[in-house]
mmCIF file of C-alpha atoms and ligand atoms in Angstrom:
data_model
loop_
_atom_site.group_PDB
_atom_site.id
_atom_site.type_symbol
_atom_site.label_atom_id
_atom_site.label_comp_id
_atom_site.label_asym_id
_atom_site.label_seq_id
_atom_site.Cartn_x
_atom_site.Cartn_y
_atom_site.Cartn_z
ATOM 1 C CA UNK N 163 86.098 -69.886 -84.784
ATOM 2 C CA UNK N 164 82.753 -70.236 -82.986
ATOM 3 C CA UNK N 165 81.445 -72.219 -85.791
ATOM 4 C CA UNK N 166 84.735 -74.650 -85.875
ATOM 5 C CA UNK N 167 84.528 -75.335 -82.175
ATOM 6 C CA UNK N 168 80.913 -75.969 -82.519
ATOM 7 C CA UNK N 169 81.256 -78.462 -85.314
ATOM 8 C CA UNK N 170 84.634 -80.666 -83.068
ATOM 9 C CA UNK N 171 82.296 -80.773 -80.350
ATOM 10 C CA UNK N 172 79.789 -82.093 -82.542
ATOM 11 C CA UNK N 173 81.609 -84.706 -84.570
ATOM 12 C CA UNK N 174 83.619 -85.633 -80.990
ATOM 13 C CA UNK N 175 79.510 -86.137 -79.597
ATOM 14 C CA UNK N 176 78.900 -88.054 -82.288
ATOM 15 C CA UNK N 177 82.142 -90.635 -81.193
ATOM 16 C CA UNK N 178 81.015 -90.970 -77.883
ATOM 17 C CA UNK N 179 77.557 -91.461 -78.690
ATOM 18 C CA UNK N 180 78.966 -94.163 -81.496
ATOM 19 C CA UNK N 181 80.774 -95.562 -78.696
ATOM 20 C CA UNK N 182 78.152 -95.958 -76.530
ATOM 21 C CA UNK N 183 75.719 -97.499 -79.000
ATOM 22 C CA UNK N 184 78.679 -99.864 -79.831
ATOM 23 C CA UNK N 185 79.318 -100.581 -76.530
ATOM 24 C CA UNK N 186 75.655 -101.031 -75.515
ATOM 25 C CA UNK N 187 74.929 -103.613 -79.083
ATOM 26 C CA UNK N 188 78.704 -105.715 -77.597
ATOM 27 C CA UNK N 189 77.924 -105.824 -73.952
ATOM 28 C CA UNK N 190 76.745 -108.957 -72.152
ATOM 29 C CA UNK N 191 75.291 -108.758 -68.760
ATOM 30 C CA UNK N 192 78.641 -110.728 -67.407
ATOM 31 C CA UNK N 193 80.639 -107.622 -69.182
ATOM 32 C CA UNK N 194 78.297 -105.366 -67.795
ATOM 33 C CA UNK N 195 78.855 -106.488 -64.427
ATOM 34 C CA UNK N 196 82.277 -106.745 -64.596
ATOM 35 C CA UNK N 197 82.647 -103.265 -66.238
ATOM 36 C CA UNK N 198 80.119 -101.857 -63.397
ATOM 37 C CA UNK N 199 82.466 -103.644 -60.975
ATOM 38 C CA UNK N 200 85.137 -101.948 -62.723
ATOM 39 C CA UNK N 201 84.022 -98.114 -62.488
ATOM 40 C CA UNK N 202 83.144 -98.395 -59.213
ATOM 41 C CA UNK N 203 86.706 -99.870 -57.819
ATOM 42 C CA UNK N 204 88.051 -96.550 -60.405
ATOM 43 C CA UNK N 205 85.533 -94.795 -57.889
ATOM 44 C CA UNK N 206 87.349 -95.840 -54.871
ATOM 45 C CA UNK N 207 90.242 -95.527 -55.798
ATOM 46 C CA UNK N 208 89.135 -91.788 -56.614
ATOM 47 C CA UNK N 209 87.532 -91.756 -53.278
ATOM 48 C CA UNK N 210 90.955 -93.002 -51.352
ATOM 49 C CA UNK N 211 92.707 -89.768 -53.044
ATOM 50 C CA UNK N 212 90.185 -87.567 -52.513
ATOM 51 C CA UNK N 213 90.706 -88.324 -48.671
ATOM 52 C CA UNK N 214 94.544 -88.416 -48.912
ATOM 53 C CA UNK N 215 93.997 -84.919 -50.216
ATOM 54 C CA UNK N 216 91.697 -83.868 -47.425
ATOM 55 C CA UNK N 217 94.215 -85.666 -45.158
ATOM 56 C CA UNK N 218 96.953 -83.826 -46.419
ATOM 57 C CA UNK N 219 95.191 -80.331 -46.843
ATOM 58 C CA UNK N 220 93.857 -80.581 -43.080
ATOM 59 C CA UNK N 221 97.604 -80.974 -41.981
ATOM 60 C CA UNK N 222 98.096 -77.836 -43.972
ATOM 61 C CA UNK N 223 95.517 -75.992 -42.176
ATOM 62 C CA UNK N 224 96.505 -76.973 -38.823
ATOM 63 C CA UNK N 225 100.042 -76.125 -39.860
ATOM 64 C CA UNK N 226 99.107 -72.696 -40.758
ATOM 65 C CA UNK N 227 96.236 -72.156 -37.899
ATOM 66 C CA UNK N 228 99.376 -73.147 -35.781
ATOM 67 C CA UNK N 229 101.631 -70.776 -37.457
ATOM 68 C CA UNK N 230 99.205 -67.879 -37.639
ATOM 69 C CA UNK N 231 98.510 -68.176 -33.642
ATOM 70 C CA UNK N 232 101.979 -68.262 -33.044
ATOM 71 C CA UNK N 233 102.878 -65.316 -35.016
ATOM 72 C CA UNK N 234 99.436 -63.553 -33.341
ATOM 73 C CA UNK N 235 101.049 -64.391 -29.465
ATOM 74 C CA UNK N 236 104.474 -62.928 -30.551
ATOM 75 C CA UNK N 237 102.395 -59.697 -32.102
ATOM 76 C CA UNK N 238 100.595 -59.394 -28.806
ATOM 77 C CA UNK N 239 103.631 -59.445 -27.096
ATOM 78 C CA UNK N 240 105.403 -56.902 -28.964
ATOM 79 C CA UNK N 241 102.342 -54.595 -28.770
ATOM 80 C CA UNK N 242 103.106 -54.430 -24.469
ATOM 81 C CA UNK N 243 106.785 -53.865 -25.508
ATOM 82 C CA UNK N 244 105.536 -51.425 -28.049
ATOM 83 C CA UNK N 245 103.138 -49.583 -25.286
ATOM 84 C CA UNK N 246 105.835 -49.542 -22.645
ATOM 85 C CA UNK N 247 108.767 -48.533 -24.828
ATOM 86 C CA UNK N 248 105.912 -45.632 -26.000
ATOM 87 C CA UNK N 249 105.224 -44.739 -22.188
ATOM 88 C CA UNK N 250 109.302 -44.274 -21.852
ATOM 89 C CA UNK N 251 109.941 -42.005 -24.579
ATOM 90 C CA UNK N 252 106.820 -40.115 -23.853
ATOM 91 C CA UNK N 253 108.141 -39.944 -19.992
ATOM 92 C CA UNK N 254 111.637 -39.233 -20.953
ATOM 93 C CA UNK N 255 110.418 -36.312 -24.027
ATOM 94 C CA UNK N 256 108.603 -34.813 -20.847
ATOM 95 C CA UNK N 257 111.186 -34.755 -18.482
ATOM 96 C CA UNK N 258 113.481 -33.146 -21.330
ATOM 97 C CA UNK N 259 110.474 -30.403 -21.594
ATOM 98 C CA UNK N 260 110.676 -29.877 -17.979
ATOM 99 C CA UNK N 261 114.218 -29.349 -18.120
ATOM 100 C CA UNK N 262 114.370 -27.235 -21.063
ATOM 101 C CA UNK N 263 111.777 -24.933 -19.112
ATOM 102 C CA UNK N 264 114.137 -25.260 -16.173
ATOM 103 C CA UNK N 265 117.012 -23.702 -18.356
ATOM 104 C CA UNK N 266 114.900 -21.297 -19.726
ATOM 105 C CA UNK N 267 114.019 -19.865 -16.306
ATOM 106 C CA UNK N 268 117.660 -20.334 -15.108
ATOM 107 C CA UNK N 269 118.660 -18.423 -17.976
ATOM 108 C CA UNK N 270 115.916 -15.863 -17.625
ATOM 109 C CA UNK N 271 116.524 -15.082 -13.940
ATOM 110 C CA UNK N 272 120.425 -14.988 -14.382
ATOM 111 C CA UNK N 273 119.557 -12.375 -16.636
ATOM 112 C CA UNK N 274 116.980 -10.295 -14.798
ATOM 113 C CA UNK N 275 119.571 -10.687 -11.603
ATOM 114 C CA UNK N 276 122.343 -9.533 -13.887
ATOM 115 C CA UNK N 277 120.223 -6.885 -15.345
ATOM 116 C CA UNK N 278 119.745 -5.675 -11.500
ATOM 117 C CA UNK N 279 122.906 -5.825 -10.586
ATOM 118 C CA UNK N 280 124.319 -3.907 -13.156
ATOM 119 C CA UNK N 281 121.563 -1.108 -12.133
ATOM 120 C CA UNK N 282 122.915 -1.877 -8.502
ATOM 121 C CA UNK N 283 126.486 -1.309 -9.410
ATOM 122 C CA UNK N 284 125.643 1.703 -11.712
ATOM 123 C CA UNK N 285 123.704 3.560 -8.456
ATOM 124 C CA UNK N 286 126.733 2.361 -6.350
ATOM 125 C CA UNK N 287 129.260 3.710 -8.587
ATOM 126 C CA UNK N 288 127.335 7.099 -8.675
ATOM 127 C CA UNK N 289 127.436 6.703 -4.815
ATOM 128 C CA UNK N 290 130.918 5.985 -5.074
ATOM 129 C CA UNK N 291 131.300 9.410 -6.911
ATOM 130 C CA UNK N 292 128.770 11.047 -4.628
ATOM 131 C CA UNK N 293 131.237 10.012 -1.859
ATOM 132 C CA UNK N 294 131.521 5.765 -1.296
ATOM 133 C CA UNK N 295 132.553 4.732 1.854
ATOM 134 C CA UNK N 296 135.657 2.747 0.430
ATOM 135 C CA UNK N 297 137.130 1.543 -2.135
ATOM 136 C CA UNK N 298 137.343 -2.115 -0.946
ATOM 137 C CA UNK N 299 134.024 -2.142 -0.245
ATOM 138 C CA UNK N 300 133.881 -1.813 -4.284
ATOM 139 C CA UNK N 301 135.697 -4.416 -4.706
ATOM 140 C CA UNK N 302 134.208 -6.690 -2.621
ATOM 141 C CA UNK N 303 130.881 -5.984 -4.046
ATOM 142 C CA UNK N 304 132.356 -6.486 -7.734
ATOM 143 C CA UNK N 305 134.190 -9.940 -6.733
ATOM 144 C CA UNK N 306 130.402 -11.120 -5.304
ATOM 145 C CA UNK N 307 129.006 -9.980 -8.381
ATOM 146 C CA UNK N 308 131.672 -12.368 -10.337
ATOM 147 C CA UNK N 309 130.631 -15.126 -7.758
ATOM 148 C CA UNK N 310 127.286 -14.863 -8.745
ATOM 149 C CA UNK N 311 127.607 -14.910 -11.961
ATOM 150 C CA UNK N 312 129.737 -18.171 -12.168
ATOM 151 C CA UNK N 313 127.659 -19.808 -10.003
ATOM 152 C CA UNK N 314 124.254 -19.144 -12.505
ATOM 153 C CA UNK N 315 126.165 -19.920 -15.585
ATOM 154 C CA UNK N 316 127.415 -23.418 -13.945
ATOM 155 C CA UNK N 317 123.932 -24.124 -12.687
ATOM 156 C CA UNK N 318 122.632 -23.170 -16.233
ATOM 157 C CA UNK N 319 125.557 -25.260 -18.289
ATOM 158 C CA UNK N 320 124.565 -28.218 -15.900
ATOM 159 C CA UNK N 321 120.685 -27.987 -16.598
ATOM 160 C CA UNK N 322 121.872 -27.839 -20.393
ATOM 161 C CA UNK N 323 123.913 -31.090 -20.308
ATOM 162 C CA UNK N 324 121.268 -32.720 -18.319
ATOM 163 C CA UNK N 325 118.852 -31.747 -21.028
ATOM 164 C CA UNK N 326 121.310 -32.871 -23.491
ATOM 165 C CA UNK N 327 121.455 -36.352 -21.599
ATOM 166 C CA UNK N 328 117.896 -37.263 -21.898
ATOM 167 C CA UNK N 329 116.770 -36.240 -25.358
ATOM 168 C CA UNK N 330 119.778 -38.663 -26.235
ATOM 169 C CA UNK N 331 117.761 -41.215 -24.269
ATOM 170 C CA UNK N 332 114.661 -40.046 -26.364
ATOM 171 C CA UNK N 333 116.501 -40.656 -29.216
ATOM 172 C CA UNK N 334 117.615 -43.817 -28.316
ATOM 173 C CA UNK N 335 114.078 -44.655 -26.873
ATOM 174 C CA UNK N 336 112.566 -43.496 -30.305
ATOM 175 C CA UNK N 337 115.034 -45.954 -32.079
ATOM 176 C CA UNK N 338 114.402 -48.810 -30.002
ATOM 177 C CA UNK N 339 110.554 -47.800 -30.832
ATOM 178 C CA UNK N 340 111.037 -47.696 -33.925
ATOM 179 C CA UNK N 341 112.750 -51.217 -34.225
ATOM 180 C CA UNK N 342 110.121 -52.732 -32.592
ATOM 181 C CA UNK N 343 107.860 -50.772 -35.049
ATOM 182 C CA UNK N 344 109.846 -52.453 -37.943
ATOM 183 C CA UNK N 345 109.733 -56.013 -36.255
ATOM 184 C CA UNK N 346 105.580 -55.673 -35.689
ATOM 185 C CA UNK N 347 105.665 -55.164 -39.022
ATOM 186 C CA UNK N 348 107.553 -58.373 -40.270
ATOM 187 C CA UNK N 349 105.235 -60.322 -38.114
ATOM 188 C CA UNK N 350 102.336 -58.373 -39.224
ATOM 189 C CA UNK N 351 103.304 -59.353 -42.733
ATOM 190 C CA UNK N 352 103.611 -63.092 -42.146
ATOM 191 C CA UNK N 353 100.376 -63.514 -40.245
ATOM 192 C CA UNK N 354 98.850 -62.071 -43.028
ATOM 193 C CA UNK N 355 100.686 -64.621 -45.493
ATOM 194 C CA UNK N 356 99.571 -67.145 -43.186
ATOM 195 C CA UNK N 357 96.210 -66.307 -42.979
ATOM 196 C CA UNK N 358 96.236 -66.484 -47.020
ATOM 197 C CA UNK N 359 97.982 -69.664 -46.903
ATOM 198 C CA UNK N 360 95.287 -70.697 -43.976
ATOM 199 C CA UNK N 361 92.619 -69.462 -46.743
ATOM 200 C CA UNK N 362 94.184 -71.931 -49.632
ATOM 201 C CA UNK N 363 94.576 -75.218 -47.570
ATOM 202 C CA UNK N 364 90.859 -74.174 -46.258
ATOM 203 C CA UNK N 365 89.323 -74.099 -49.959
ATOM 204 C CA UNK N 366 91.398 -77.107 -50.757
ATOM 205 C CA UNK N 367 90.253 -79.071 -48.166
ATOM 206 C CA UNK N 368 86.370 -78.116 -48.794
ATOM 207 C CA UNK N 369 87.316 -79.196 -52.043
ATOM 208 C CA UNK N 370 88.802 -82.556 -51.222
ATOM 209 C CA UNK N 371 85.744 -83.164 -48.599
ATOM 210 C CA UNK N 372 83.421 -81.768 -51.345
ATOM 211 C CA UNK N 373 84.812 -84.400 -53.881
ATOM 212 C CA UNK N 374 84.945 -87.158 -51.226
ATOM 213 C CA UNK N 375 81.269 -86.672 -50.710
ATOM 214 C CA UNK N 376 80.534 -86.683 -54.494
ATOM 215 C CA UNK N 377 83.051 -89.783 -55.160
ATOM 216 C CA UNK N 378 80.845 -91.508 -51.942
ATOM 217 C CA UNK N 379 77.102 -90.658 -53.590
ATOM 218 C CA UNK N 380 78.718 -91.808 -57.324
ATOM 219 C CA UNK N 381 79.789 -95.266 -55.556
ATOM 220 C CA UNK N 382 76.293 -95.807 -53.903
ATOM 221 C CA UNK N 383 75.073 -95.243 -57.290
ATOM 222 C CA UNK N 384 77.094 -97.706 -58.639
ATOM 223 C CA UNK N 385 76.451 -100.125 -55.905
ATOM 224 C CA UNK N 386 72.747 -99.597 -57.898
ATOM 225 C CA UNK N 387 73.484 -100.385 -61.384
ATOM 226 C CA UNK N 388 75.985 -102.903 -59.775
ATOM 227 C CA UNK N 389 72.653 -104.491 -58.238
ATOM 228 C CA UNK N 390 70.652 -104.158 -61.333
ATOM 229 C CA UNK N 391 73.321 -106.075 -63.263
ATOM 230 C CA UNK N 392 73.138 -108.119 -60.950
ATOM 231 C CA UNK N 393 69.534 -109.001 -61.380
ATOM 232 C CA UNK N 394 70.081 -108.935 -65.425
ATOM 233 C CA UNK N 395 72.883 -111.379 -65.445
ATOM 234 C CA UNK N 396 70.631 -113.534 -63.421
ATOM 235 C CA UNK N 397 67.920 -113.455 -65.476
ATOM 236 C CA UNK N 398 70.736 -114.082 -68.881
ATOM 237 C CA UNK N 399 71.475 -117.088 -66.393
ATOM 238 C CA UNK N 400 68.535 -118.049 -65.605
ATOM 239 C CA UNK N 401 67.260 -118.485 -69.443
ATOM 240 C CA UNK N 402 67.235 -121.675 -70.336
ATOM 241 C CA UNK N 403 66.655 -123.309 -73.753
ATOM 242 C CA UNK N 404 62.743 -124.597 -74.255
ATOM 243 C CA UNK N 405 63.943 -127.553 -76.323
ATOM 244 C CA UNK N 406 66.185 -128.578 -73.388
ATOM 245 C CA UNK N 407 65.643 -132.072 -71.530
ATOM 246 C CA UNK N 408 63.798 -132.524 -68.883
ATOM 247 C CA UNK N 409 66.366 -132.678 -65.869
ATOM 248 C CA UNK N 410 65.779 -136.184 -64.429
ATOM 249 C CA UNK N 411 68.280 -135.409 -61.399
ATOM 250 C CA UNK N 412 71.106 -137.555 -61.569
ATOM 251 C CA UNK N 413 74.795 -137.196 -60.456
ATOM 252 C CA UNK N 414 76.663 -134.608 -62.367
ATOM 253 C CA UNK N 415 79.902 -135.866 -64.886
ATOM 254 C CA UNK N 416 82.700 -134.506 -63.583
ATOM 255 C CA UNK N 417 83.753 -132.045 -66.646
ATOM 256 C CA UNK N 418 87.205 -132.351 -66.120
ATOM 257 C CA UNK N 419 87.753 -136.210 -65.172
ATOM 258 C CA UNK N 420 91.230 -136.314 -63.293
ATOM 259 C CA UNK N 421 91.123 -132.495 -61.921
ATOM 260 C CA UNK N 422 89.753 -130.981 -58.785
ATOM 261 C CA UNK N 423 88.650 -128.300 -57.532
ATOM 262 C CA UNK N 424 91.148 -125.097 -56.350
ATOM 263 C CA UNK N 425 88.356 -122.404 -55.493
ATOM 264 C CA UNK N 426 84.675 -123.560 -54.598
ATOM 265 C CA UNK N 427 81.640 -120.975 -55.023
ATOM 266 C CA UNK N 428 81.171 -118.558 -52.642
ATOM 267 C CA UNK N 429 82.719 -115.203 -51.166
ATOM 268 C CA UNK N 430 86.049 -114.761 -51.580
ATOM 269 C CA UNK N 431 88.430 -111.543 -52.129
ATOM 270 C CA UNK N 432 90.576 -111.071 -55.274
ATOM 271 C CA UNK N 433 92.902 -108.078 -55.812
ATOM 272 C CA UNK N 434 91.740 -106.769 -52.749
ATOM 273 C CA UNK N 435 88.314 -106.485 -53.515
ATOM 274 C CA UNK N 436 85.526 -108.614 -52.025
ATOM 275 C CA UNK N 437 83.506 -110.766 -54.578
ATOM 276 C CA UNK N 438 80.735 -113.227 -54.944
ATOM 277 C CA UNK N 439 81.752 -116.618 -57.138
ATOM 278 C CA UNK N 440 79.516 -117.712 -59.014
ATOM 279 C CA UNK N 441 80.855 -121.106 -59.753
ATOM 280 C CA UNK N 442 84.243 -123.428 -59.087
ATOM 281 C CA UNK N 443 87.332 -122.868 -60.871
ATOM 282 C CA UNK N 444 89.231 -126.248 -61.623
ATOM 283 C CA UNK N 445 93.112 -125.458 -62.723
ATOM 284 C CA UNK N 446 94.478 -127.766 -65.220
ATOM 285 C CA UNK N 447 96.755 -127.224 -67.987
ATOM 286 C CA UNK N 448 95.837 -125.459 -71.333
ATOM 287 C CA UNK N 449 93.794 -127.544 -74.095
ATOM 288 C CA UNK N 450 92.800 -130.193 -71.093
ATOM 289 C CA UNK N 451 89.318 -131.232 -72.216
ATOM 290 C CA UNK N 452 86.419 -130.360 -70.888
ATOM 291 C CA UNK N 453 82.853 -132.584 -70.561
ATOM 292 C CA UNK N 454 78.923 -131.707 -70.544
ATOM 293 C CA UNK N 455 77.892 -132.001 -66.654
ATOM 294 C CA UNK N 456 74.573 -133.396 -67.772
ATOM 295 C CA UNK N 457 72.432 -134.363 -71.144
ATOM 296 C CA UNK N 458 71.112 -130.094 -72.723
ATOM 297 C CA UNK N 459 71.469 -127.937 -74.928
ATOM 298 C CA UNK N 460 73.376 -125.546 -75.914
ATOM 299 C CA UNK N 461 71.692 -122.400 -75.310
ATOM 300 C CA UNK N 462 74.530 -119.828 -75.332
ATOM 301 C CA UNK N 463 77.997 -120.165 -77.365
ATOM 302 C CA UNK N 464 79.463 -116.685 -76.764
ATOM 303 C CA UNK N 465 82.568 -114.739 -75.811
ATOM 304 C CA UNK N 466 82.528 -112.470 -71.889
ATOM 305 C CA UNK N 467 84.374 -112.002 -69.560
ATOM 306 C CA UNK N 468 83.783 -115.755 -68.924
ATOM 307 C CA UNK N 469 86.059 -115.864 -71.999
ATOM 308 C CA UNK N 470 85.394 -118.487 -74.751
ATOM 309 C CA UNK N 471 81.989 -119.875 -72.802
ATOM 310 C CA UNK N 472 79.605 -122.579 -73.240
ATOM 311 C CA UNK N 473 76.340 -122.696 -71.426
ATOM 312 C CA UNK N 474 73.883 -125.463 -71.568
ATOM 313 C CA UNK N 475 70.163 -126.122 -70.914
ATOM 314 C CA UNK N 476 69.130 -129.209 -68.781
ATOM 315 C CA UNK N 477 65.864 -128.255 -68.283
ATOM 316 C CA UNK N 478 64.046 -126.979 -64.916
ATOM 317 C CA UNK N 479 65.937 -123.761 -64.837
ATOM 318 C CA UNK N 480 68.877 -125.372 -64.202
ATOM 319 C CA UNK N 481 72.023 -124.218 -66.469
ATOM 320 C CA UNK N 482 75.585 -125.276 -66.478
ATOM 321 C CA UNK N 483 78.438 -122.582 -67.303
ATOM 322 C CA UNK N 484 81.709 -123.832 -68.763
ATOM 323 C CA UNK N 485 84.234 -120.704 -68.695
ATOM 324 C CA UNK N 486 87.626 -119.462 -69.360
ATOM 325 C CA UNK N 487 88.147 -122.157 -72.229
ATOM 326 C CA UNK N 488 90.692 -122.152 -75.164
ATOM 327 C CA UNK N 489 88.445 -123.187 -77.964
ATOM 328 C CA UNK N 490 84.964 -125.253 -78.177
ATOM 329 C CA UNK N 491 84.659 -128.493 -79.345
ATOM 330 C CA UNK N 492 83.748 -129.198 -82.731
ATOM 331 C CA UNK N 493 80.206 -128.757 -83.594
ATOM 332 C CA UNK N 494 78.970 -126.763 -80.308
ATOM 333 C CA UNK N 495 76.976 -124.401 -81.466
ATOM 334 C CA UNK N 496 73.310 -122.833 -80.235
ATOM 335 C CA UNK N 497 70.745 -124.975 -80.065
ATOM 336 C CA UNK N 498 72.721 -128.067 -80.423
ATOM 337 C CA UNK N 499 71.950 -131.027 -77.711
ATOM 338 C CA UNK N 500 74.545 -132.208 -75.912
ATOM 339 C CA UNK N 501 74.900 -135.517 -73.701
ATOM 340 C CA UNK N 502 76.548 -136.001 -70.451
ATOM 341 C CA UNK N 503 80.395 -136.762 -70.887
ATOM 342 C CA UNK N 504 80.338 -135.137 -74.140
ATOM 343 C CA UNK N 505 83.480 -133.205 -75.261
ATOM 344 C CA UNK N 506 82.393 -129.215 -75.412
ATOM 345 C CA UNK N 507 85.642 -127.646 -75.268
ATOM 346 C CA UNK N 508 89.363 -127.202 -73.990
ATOM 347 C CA UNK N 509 90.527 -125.471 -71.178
ATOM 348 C CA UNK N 510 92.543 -122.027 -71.521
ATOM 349 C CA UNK N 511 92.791 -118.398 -70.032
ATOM 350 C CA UNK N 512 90.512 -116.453 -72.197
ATOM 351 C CA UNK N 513 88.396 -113.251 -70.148
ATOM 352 C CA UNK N 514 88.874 -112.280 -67.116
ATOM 353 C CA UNK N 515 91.203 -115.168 -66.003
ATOM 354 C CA UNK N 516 94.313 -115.530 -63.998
ATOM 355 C CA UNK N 517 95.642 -118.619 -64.823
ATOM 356 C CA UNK N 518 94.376 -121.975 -67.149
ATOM 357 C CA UNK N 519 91.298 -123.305 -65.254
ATOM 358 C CA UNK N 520 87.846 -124.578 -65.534
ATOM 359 C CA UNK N 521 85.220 -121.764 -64.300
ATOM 360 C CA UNK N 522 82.555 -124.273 -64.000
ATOM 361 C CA UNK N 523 78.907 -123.207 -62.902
ATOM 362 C CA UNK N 524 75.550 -124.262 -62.347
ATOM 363 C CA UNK N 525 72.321 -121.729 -61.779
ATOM 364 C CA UNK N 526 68.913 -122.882 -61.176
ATOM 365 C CA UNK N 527 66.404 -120.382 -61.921
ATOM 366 C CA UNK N 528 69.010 -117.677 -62.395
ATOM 367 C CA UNK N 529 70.396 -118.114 -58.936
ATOM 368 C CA UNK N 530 73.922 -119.811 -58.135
ATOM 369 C CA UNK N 531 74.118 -123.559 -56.801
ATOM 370 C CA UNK N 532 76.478 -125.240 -55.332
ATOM 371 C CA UNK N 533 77.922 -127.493 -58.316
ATOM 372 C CA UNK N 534 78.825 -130.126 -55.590
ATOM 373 C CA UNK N 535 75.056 -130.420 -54.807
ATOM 374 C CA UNK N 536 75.065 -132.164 -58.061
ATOM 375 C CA UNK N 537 78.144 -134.436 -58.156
ATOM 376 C CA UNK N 538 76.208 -137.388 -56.049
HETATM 377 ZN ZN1 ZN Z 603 85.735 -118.799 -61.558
#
């Protein structure tokens, strides 16, 4: 299994590294711009996400921070509910204590007066038989006994019901505690979901920020190689053929007589992104044909993403680039000298091209001139 896995990541190592090589051996420094150009808009566009996803996970986290506080305040009230719903029952459990003891005593003194008037009446009746003074008075002392006696047991059924009244307040104080018990609960369970949730949008957003910061270093190192291209397609620009003419100066020959110019060198911005042209691109329609600028040679008959591309050699480190075409003209090839107003090609779409035009530019000493510098 090992040894399997081993040998795919091998042979797929082997593919990229093919790749590469082929890739390296294929790639002009026009492609190599344009692919650096490329990555690094891929970058951005990486970049833009990574802060919509920092954007969107710091929305979460104030959601939740929001959330968590609020279930936190209603927690904190609850808790003084909880405290003074507490203090009731523990007031009411007392007073029903106090009462009980109240009964208790009631009960206990009923009794001991009972107990002493039963001895009371037992040495009166033995008076009474040892020679009473009546017989009413008897009876009078028996109905005040009675008296008595109703009296404690209404004071002691009262004290009872009393009782009986608050611990059913207790109770209901210990249910009402025990519903707020139940509630702190709930809320004690969803701050603690919210504090996970908090946790998650917190990670992703360190994330996001993490891989906004990495996406922003890959860019500037793009912005390098973009550079260093840069310099190399200068240089490729730059190189111009030794058997070449000397350039005498001279008005340029318009290459394609009857067209002008759309888009003249400079900055502009296409597809949104900001970009240096190199040369002028001259729309006309496909297979229009297209004339050497000067007397050179040709020092470079290639495809980029110039397309089907001639360049030519006047001498002095200045070049003319003819781009974008549809075929060459018979007979172009490297090396060959050309003369001004000489047929070199057609016009078409071919590389990196929106529409049929002339790309048409001129480089001394690798850097870009202004083509109408030359026209006279
Ligand atoms: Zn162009």
């Amino acid at each position: 299994m090992y040894k399997k896995g081993m040998r795919r990541a091998a042979a797929l190592l082997a593919v990229c590294w093919l790749g590469l090589l082929f890739r390296a051996a294929a790639e002009t420094p026009a492609e190599k711009l344009e692919r650096l150009r490329a990555e690094q808009q891929a970058i951005e566009q990486q970049i833009e996400q990574n802060r919509t996803d920092a954007a969107r996970a710091g929305d979460l986290v104030n959601l939740y921070t929001a959330k968590e506080q609020n279930v936190k305040a209603q927690i904190a009230v609850l808790q003084l509910k909880i405290q003074e719903c507490e203090a009731q029952l523990a007031g009411t459990q007392a007073q029903v204590a106090a009462k009980l003891l109240e009964v208790d005593r009631s009960t206990q003194s009923f009794e001991a007066r009972m107990k002493g008037m039963y001895e009371m009446s037992r040495q009166s009746g033995l008076a009474v038989l040892l020679g009473a003074d009546s017989l009413s008075e008897m009876l009078t002392f028996g109905e005040y006994l009675q008296r008595i006696a109703v009296r404690d047991t209404r004071l002691i059924a009262e004290l009872t019901a009393r009782r009986e009244e608050l611990a059913a307040l207790a109770a209901r104080q210990q249910a009402e505690l025990d519903a707020l018990d139940a509630s702190n609960a709930e809320l004690e369970a969803a701050a603690n979901e919210y504090a996970a949730a908090l946790q998650q949008a917190n990670a992703r957003l360190s994330a996001a920020q993490a891989a906004e910061q990495a996406g922003a270093a890959a860019f500037a190192a793009k912005e390098q190689e973009i550079a260093a291209a840069e310099r190399e397609y200068a240089e490729w620009a730059a190189q111009s053929d030794n058997n070449a003419p000397e350039y005498t100066g001279g008005a340029f020959y318009w290459p394609l007589p009857g067209y002008s110019t759309g888009s003249p060198m400079g900055w502009r911005t296409l597809n949104g992104v900001q970009e240096f042209h190199r040369g002028m691109d001259i729309p006309a329609p496909l297979g229009t044909k297209i004339y050497a600028a000067a007397d050179g040679v040709v020092s470079t008959k290639a495809h980029y993403t110039y397309g089907t591309c001639v360049k030519l050699s006047h001498g002095g480190g200045l070049v003319t680039i003819y781009a974008h075409m549809s075929a060459w003209a018979e007979g172009i090839a490297d090396g060959v000298p050309v003369k001004q107003g000489q047929l070199i090609g057609y016009v078409g779409r071919t590389g990196r091209a929106y529409g049929y035009h002339l790309h048409f530019e001129a480089n001394l000493n690798g850097a870009p001139v202004d083509v109408r510098d030359y026209l006279g």
